[in-house]
Tab-separated table of C-alpha atoms and ligand atoms in Angstrom:
chain	number	residue	atom	x	y	z
A	12	UNK	CA	66.749	-30.811	-139.352
A	13	UNK	CA	67.906	-29.802	-142.838
A	14	UNK	CA	70.046	-32.014	-145.063
A	15	UNK	CA	72.112	-29.748	-147.391
A	16	UNK	CA	74.466	-30.973	-150.131
A	17	UNK	CA	75.373	-27.635	-151.664
A	18	UNK	CA	78.447	-25.770	-150.339
A	19	UNK	CA	77.052	-22.340	-151.346
A	20	UNK	CA	73.691	-23.072	-149.763
A	21	UNK	CA	75.065	-24.169	-146.404
A	22	UNK	CA	77.574	-21.192	-146.349
A	23	UNK	CA	74.682	-18.786	-146.987
A	24	UNK	CA	72.432	-20.393	-144.379
A	25	UNK	CA	75.025	-20.607	-141.673
A	26	UNK	CA	76.451	-17.138	-142.244
A	27	UNK	CA	72.897	-15.699	-141.959
A	28	UNK	CA	72.543	-17.451	-138.537
A	29	UNK	CA	75.978	-16.231	-137.417
A	30	UNK	CA	75.079	-12.600	-138.281
A	31	UNK	CA	72.050	-13.085	-135.956
A	32	UNK	CA	74.585	-14.020	-133.165
A	33	UNK	CA	73.889	-17.752	-133.020
A	34	UNK	CA	76.851	-20.025	-132.233
A	35	UNK	CA	77.713	-23.037	-134.339
A	36	UNK	CA	79.131	-26.438	-133.228
A	37	UNK	CA	80.483	-28.622	-136.027
A	38	UNK	CA	81.097	-32.353	-135.906
A	39	UNK	CA	83.113	-33.357	-138.990
A	40	UNK	CA	82.487	-37.088	-139.739
A	41	UNK	CA	82.664	-39.649	-142.499
A	42	UNK	CA	79.269	-40.935	-141.669
A	43	UNK	CA	78.223	-44.441	-140.603
A	44	UNK	CA	77.569	-42.746	-137.263
A	45	UNK	CA	77.626	-44.626	-133.916
A	46	UNK	CA	77.456	-43.757	-130.247
A	47	UNK	CA	80.926	-42.159	-130.327
A	48	UNK	CA	79.657	-39.593	-132.816
A	49	UNK	CA	76.398	-39.260	-130.780
A	50	UNK	CA	78.516	-38.286	-127.758
A	51	UNK	CA	80.116	-35.462	-129.774
A	52	UNK	CA	76.653	-34.260	-130.949
A	53	UNK	CA	75.335	-34.320	-127.361
A	54	UNK	CA	78.248	-32.168	-126.209
A	55	UNK	CA	77.847	-29.798	-129.145
A	56	UNK	CA	74.123	-29.578	-128.420
A	57	UNK	CA	74.900	-28.379	-124.879
A	58	UNK	CA	77.492	-25.851	-125.946
A	59	UNK	CA	76.015	-24.231	-129.111
A	60	UNK	CA	72.845	-22.698	-130.555
A	61	UNK	CA	73.167	-24.735	-133.786
A	62	UNK	CA	74.700	-28.150	-134.434
A	63	UNK	CA	76.097	-29.077	-137.807
A	64	UNK	CA	77.225	-32.645	-138.652
A	65	UNK	CA	79.205	-32.957	-141.882
A	66	UNK	CA	79.170	-36.364	-143.501
A	67	UNK	CA	81.822	-36.837	-146.201
A	68	UNK	CA	83.950	-39.814	-147.017
A	69	UNK	CA	87.030	-37.883	-147.796
A	70	UNK	CA	89.008	-39.531	-150.624
A	71	UNK	CA	92.056	-37.315	-149.901
A	72	UNK	CA	92.727	-39.117	-146.656
A	73	UNK	CA	92.743	-42.671	-148.038
A	74	UNK	CA	95.970	-44.164	-149.576
A	75	UNK	CA	95.789	-45.971	-152.853
A	76	UNK	CA	95.406	-49.423	-151.337
A	77	UNK	CA	93.086	-48.372	-148.535
A	78	UNK	CA	89.380	-48.864	-148.009
A	79	UNK	CA	87.921	-45.724	-149.644
A	80	UNK	CA	85.525	-47.713	-151.864
A	81	UNK	CA	84.455	-50.109	-149.170
A	82	UNK	CA	84.137	-47.521	-146.406
A	83	UNK	CA	80.597	-48.035	-145.018
A	84	UNK	CA	78.021	-45.470	-145.978
A	85	UNK	CA	74.408	-45.179	-144.800
A	86	UNK	CA	72.966	-41.638	-145.054
A	87	UNK	CA	69.481	-42.743	-144.159
A	88	UNK	CA	70.501	-44.236	-140.791
A	89	UNK	CA	72.871	-41.337	-140.088
A	90	UNK	CA	70.003	-38.948	-140.570
A	91	UNK	CA	67.892	-40.875	-138.005
A	92	UNK	CA	70.714	-40.667	-135.440
A	93	UNK	CA	71.225	-36.989	-136.139
A	94	UNK	CA	67.518	-36.184	-135.869
A	95	UNK	CA	67.226	-38.105	-132.607
A	96	UNK	CA	70.210	-36.204	-131.202
A	97	UNK	CA	68.782	-32.779	-132.179
A	98	UNK	CA	71.132	-31.901	-135.036
A	99	UNK	CA	70.085	-28.798	-136.982
A	100	UNK	CA	71.976	-29.425	-140.184
A	101	UNK	CA	73.615	-32.344	-141.997
A	102	UNK	CA	76.061	-31.177	-144.567
A	103	UNK	CA	76.874	-33.915	-147.073
A	104	UNK	CA	78.678	-32.567	-150.120
A	105	UNK	CA	79.685	-34.594	-153.142
A	106	UNK	CA	83.337	-35.423	-153.904
A	107	UNK	CA	83.055	-33.361	-157.079
A	108	UNK	CA	81.864	-30.307	-155.057
A	109	UNK	CA	84.669	-30.594	-152.496
A	110	UNK	CA	87.446	-31.459	-155.009
A	111	UNK	CA	86.348	-30.044	-158.362
A	112	UNK	CA	88.498	-30.455	-161.462
A	113	UNK	CA	91.737	-28.466	-161.068
A	114	UNK	CA	91.729	-28.719	-157.247
A	115	UNK	CA	95.308	-28.091	-156.165
A	116	UNK	CA	95.444	-26.854	-152.586
A	117	UNK	CA	96.469	-29.002	-149.561
A	118	UNK	CA	97.286	-28.253	-145.927
A	119	UNK	CA	100.075	-30.107	-144.257
A	120	UNK	CA	101.121	-30.040	-140.588
A	121	UNK	CA	104.777	-31.002	-140.244
A	122	UNK	CA	106.403	-32.999	-137.444
A	123	UNK	CA	103.300	-34.222	-135.648
A	124	UNK	CA	102.178	-36.137	-138.749
A	125	UNK	CA	105.362	-38.136	-139.138
A	126	UNK	CA	105.150	-40.704	-136.205
A	127	UNK	CA	102.406	-43.192	-135.324
A	128	UNK	CA	99.760	-43.471	-138.168
A	129	UNK	CA	101.714	-40.961	-140.225
A	130	UNK	CA	104.447	-43.534	-140.676
A	131	UNK	CA	102.086	-46.077	-142.122
A	132	UNK	CA	99.614	-43.789	-143.883
A	133	UNK	CA	101.946	-41.149	-145.351
A	134	UNK	CA	99.268	-39.014	-147.101
A	135	UNK	CA	96.469	-39.526	-144.504
A	136	UNK	CA	96.905	-36.478	-142.331
A	137	UNK	CA	97.445	-34.103	-145.309
A	138	UNK	CA	93.967	-35.292	-146.513
A	139	UNK	CA	92.479	-34.836	-143.027
A	140	UNK	CA	93.828	-31.303	-142.434
A	141	UNK	CA	92.873	-30.247	-145.960
A	142	UNK	CA	89.226	-31.391	-145.648
A	143	UNK	CA	88.926	-30.029	-142.107
A	144	UNK	CA	90.094	-26.565	-143.207
A	145	UNK	CA	87.535	-26.701	-146.029
A	146	UNK	CA	84.810	-27.699	-143.614
A	147	UNK	CA	85.808	-24.903	-141.163
A	148	UNK	CA	85.738	-22.374	-144.014
A	149	UNK	CA	82.341	-23.614	-145.154
A	150	UNK	CA	80.610	-23.822	-141.747
A	151	UNK	CA	82.641	-21.243	-139.737
A	152	UNK	CA	82.032	-23.060	-136.498
A	153	UNK	CA	82.736	-21.565	-133.033
A	154	UNK	CA	83.587	-25.056	-131.756
A	155	UNK	CA	84.526	-28.204	-133.654
A	156	UNK	CA	84.360	-31.606	-131.907
A	157	UNK	CA	86.672	-34.665	-132.388
A	158	UNK	CA	86.985	-37.955	-130.671
A	159	UNK	CA	90.074	-38.950	-128.519
A	160	UNK	CA	90.114	-42.351	-130.315
A	161	UNK	CA	91.873	-40.469	-133.170
A	162	UNK	CA	94.263	-38.771	-130.688
A	163	UNK	CA	96.902	-37.985	-133.295
A	164	UNK	CA	94.294	-36.505	-135.569
A	165	UNK	CA	92.941	-34.265	-132.781
A	166	UNK	CA	96.493	-33.104	-131.812
A	167	UNK	CA	97.282	-32.356	-135.515
A	168	UNK	CA	94.052	-30.364	-135.932
A	169	UNK	CA	94.592	-28.414	-132.792
A	170	UNK	CA	98.092	-27.477	-134.020
A	171	UNK	CA	96.762	-26.461	-137.444
A	172	UNK	CA	93.978	-24.340	-135.957
A	173	UNK	CA	96.578	-22.553	-133.752
A	174	UNK	CA	99.204	-22.169	-136.430
A	175	UNK	CA	96.734	-20.727	-138.905
A	176	UNK	CA	95.083	-18.386	-136.374
A	177	UNK	CA	91.680	-19.999	-136.935
A	178	UNK	CA	88.769	-18.686	-134.866
A	179	UNK	CA	87.614	-22.078	-133.880
A	180	UNK	CA	87.901	-23.975	-130.604
A	181	UNK	CA	88.744	-27.627	-130.882
A	182	UNK	CA	87.138	-29.876	-128.309
A	183	UNK	CA	88.312	-33.444	-127.931
A	184	UNK	CA	85.838	-35.832	-126.284
A	185	UNK	CA	86.612	-39.159	-124.595
A	186	UNK	CA	86.557	-42.337	-126.613
A	187	UNK	CA	83.273	-44.226	-126.354
A	188	UNK	CA	83.691	-47.982	-125.951
A	189	UNK	CA	81.538	-51.065	-126.374
A	190	UNK	CA	80.812	-52.912	-123.093
A	191	UNK	CA	83.873	-55.174	-123.627
A	192	UNK	CA	86.166	-52.153	-124.090
A	193	UNK	CA	86.488	-52.080	-127.926
A	194	UNK	CA	86.641	-48.485	-129.036
A	195	UNK	CA	83.689	-47.616	-131.241
A	196	UNK	CA	84.599	-47.200	-134.888
A	197	UNK	CA	82.741	-47.254	-138.172
A	198	UNK	CA	85.325	-49.847	-139.228
A	199	UNK	CA	84.403	-52.407	-136.486
A	200	UNK	CA	81.710	-53.662	-138.829
A	201	UNK	CA	84.449	-55.099	-141.013
A	202	UNK	CA	85.309	-57.661	-138.246
A	203	UNK	CA	84.049	-61.277	-138.532
A	204	UNK	CA	82.410	-62.662	-135.396
A	205	UNK	CA	85.671	-64.426	-134.381
A	206	UNK	CA	87.645	-61.296	-134.981
A	207	UNK	CA	85.184	-59.178	-133.078
A	208	UNK	CA	85.486	-61.616	-130.119
A	209	UNK	CA	89.242	-61.001	-129.809
A	210	UNK	CA	89.202	-57.331	-130.717
A	211	UNK	CA	88.851	-56.110	-127.061
A	212	UNK	CA	92.395	-57.362	-126.532
A	213	UNK	CA	93.530	-53.979	-128.060
A	214	UNK	CA	92.064	-52.146	-125.109
A	215	UNK	CA	93.255	-54.784	-122.678
A	216	UNK	CA	96.835	-54.202	-123.911
A	217	UNK	CA	96.372	-50.482	-123.241
A	218	UNK	CA	95.064	-51.216	-119.785
A	219	UNK	CA	98.082	-53.424	-119.166
A	220	UNK	CA	100.360	-50.538	-120.032
A	221	UNK	CA	98.392	-48.244	-117.691
A	222	UNK	CA	98.587	-50.791	-114.852
A	223	UNK	CA	102.299	-51.298	-115.379
A	224	UNK	CA	102.976	-47.533	-115.304
A	225	UNK	CA	100.806	-47.157	-112.209
A	226	UNK	CA	102.776	-50.004	-110.537
A	227	UNK	CA	105.954	-47.939	-111.132
A	228	UNK	CA	107.311	-49.280	-114.374
A	229	UNK	CA	109.003	-46.328	-116.264
A	230	UNK	CA	110.694	-48.382	-119.001
A	231	UNK	CA	108.739	-47.796	-122.190
A	232	UNK	CA	110.525	-50.601	-124.034
A	233	UNK	CA	109.571	-53.081	-121.341
A	234	UNK	CA	105.860	-51.932	-121.334
A	235	UNK	CA	105.750	-52.112	-125.179
A	236	UNK	CA	107.156	-55.618	-125.044
A	237	UNK	CA	104.533	-56.756	-122.537
A	238	UNK	CA	101.838	-55.228	-124.718
A	239	UNK	CA	103.219	-57.073	-127.784
A	240	UNK	CA	103.141	-60.369	-125.861
A	241	UNK	CA	99.419	-59.812	-125.192
A	242	UNK	CA	98.587	-58.633	-128.696
A	243	UNK	CA	100.686	-61.022	-130.857
A	244	UNK	CA	98.421	-64.126	-130.456
A	245	UNK	CA	95.285	-62.349	-131.649
A	246	UNK	CA	96.445	-59.800	-134.326
A	247	UNK	CA	97.584	-60.417	-137.899
A	248	UNK	CA	100.028	-57.503	-137.865
A	249	UNK	CA	101.173	-54.690	-135.565
A	250	UNK	CA	101.739	-51.415	-137.231
A	251	UNK	CA	102.952	-49.806	-134.000
A	252	UNK	CA	102.869	-49.919	-130.285
A	253	UNK	CA	104.069	-46.554	-129.117
A	254	UNK	CA	104.466	-44.591	-125.911
A	255	UNK	CA	104.807	-40.991	-126.873
A	256	UNK	CA	104.749	-37.462	-125.421
A	257	UNK	CA	101.198	-36.177	-126.112
A	258	UNK	CA	102.701	-32.733	-126.963
A	259	UNK	CA	105.080	-33.664	-129.833
A	260	UNK	CA	104.157	-37.364	-130.392
A	261	UNK	CA	107.816	-38.331	-130.075
A	262	UNK	CA	108.673	-41.739	-128.629
A	263	UNK	CA	109.616	-41.770	-124.947
A	264	UNK	CA	112.228	-44.054	-123.353
A	265	UNK	CA	111.753	-43.248	-119.694
A	266	UNK	CA	108.273	-42.417	-118.545
A	267	UNK	CA	107.835	-39.135	-116.645
A	268	UNK	CA	104.613	-37.172	-116.349
A	269	UNK	CA	101.808	-37.805	-118.867
A	270	UNK	CA	102.230	-40.074	-121.838
A	271	UNK	CA	100.043	-41.295	-124.718
A	272	UNK	CA	100.022	-45.069	-125.205
A	273	UNK	CA	98.855	-45.742	-128.732
A	274	UNK	CA	98.472	-48.844	-130.904
A	275	UNK	CA	97.545	-49.639	-134.469
A	276	UNK	CA	97.067	-53.333	-135.237
A	277	UNK	CA	95.404	-55.430	-137.882
A	278	UNK	CA	92.884	-58.042	-136.884
A	279	UNK	CA	92.442	-60.058	-140.042
A	280	UNK	CA	92.042	-57.451	-142.791
A	281	UNK	CA	90.849	-54.673	-140.414
A	282	UNK	CA	93.143	-52.014	-139.092
A	283	UNK	CA	92.147	-50.833	-135.579
A	284	UNK	CA	93.663	-47.976	-133.645
A	285	UNK	CA	93.223	-47.065	-129.977
A	286	UNK	CA	95.015	-45.181	-127.271
A	287	UNK	CA	94.953	-44.002	-123.674
A	288	UNK	CA	96.574	-41.174	-121.794
A	289	UNK	CA	98.347	-42.179	-118.618
A	290	UNK	CA	99.955	-40.040	-115.946
A	291	UNK	CA	102.979	-41.512	-114.198
B	311	PAF	O1	87.700	-38.652	-138.025
B	311	PAF	C1	87.125	-38.649	-139.158
B	311	PAF	O2	86.025	-39.184	-139.283
B	311	PAF	C2	87.751	-37.902	-140.329
B	311	PAF	O3	89.153	-38.093	-140.304
B	311	PAF	C3	87.361	-36.492	-140.423
B	311	PAF	C4	87.862	-35.643	-139.266
B	311	PAF	C5	85.896	-36.290	-140.535
B	311	PAF	C6	87.978	-35.840	-141.673
B	311	PAF	O4	87.482	-36.461	-142.815
């Protein structure tokens, strides 16, 4: 496994491999890797000749009062996980290399970025799509892998790849959960032990929504209100509890067909997001 920091070096190395006909799977990450990332690597390992994991805490996707500085970083442990999973390259550029002085170009997907997390983190998705385009241009992957936990991110990236005629397939893999249902996230480490104990309520609220829909409830407002009753006693703030159409991420009133049930809540000082897709 090679660890490469230089953009020009990884571009040269990967384009040489592509000319030889090898396929590349890319897993873009911000590091502090966990089993969720490992599941993406495993899938990429099955699908491709070469697997590249990028590790870059992208300042462009953090708002001014968000946790860019505190975001956990541990390249040494990330390298161990990647090596054990058979990764070929870790690409870990510096902020200066990705956004040199004078950097001025951003990619914005309209519409899909305005609801859910976009409402509460207005510059977040512009930062995500910008860095993802840069990573795609650098690694030129055949397939790129993202987790369903960040469902809105995955939908936005798919839209962008299609709109910009990019030659990359986007694969979205299922959310990996702890035994008690909490979706794996690099931010779970922020939780105190008391907060960690109640955090699985987030998934339980999603399961409640799924059960109500399966029992025939089609009234999104009622389902959201039942979820709110379950979440309110354990969270410090609710950013949103939403039931949306997975195609356009618009709120749904009456449930028909498939819906995305998504939540963003704060437990103490930690913002957690999670979602499930449910078919009526
Ligand atoms: O999901 C993440 O970890 C990040 O948003 C991504 C896709 C690596 C872009 O920085």
